[in-house]
Amino acid sequence: MTEAIELSFEGTLDIERAREVYQKVEQALASGPELRVDMGGVEDVDLSFLQIVCAALKEADKQGKQVLFSSVPEEIRRKAAKMGFTREHTGGFFWEGGAHAQKDYDG
């Protein structure tokens, strides 16, 4: 069985880093059946990051893969909710104890 691919992000994930984030996520999804994203070092995000996350979850679902998030700062969860990325609309990927299995995402 192939091991999970792990990504760790730090700093501010905004439009200026969108291409970098997208490419890392896309490459990781292509490399294994499960992607684990450590958000512990993330200080801030903008809408572009949240859109990349939603696109990654939908793509993983199509491929039968999983995406799990860990160590998501409370401020990031609050900001995501303010932007409409609520537990109900995203399957709770940032809200389930910091990690969420893709199989529960209903996109």
XYZ file of C-alpha atoms in Angstrom:
107
model
C 0.000 0.000 0.000
C 1.274 3.455 -0.901
C 1.915 5.767 2.022
C 0.144 9.045 2.541
C 1.696 12.134 1.026
C 2.291 14.858 3.584
C 2.320 18.601 2.972
C 3.089 21.262 5.508
C 2.264 24.909 4.915
C 3.524 27.955 6.783
C 3.033 31.696 6.761
C 0.372 33.452 4.733
C -1.438 31.487 2.029
C -2.850 34.149 -0.249
C -3.237 34.988 -3.933
C 0.496 35.663 -4.203
C 1.213 32.052 -3.242
C -1.808 30.493 -4.968
C 0.160 28.970 -7.861
C 2.710 27.435 -5.473
C -0.005 26.000 -3.201
C -2.046 24.684 -6.128
C 0.973 22.986 -7.710
C 2.003 21.339 -4.444
C -1.518 20.057 -3.795
C -1.973 18.857 -7.371
C 1.365 17.026 -7.329
C 0.628 15.452 -3.953
C -2.794 14.219 -5.092
C -1.184 12.612 -8.133
C 1.409 10.873 -5.957
C -0.677 8.833 -3.560
C -4.056 7.698 -2.270
C -4.091 10.036 0.724
C -2.955 13.613 1.256
C -2.301 14.927 4.760
C -2.015 18.694 5.101
C -0.439 20.138 8.249
C -1.688 23.695 8.767
C 0.090 24.298 12.087
C 2.445 26.941 10.700
C -0.187 28.877 8.753
C -0.718 32.420 9.978
C -3.365 33.615 7.515
C -5.277 32.589 4.393
C -7.389 34.347 1.816
C -10.200 33.202 -0.434
C -7.799 31.808 -3.056
C -6.457 29.235 -0.591
C -9.942 28.115 0.434
C -10.935 27.742 -3.209
C -7.865 25.587 -3.838
C -8.835 23.436 -0.856
C -12.369 22.936 -2.176
C -11.077 22.103 -5.662
C -8.621 19.603 -4.156
C -11.379 17.936 -2.146
C -13.579 17.578 -5.227
C -10.706 16.198 -7.309
C -9.715 13.750 -4.574
C -13.312 12.570 -4.370
C -13.379 11.914 -8.139
C -10.187 9.886 -7.796
C -11.351 7.965 -4.719
C -8.643 9.542 -2.575
C -8.632 11.200 0.832
C -7.517 14.617 2.043
C -6.991 15.199 5.759
C -6.113 18.452 7.526
C -4.397 18.764 10.877
C -3.404 21.538 13.256
C -5.723 24.078 11.636
C -5.490 27.296 13.677
C -8.763 28.478 15.171
C -8.403 31.850 13.434
C -8.230 30.084 10.050
C -11.399 28.117 10.843
C -13.177 31.337 11.866
C -12.053 33.136 8.732
C -13.120 30.213 6.543
C -16.576 30.227 8.147
C -16.916 33.983 7.578
C -16.165 33.420 3.889
C -18.931 30.823 3.638
C -16.784 27.715 4.038
C -18.896 26.346 6.844
C -19.072 22.821 8.203
C -22.375 22.279 6.396
C -21.051 23.394 2.990
C -17.669 21.713 3.083
C -18.258 18.500 4.967
C -16.408 19.908 7.958
C -12.885 19.460 6.641
C -11.438 22.141 8.952
C -13.783 21.535 11.871
C -13.616 17.864 12.794
C -10.911 17.955 15.422
C -8.515 19.494 12.946
C -8.723 16.669 10.409
C -11.353 15.282 8.097
C -11.569 12.224 5.915
C -12.460 13.027 2.320
C -15.023 10.236 2.096
C -17.425 12.299 4.203
C -17.194 15.337 1.915
C -20.326 15.703 -0.185
C -18.997 18.547 -2.384
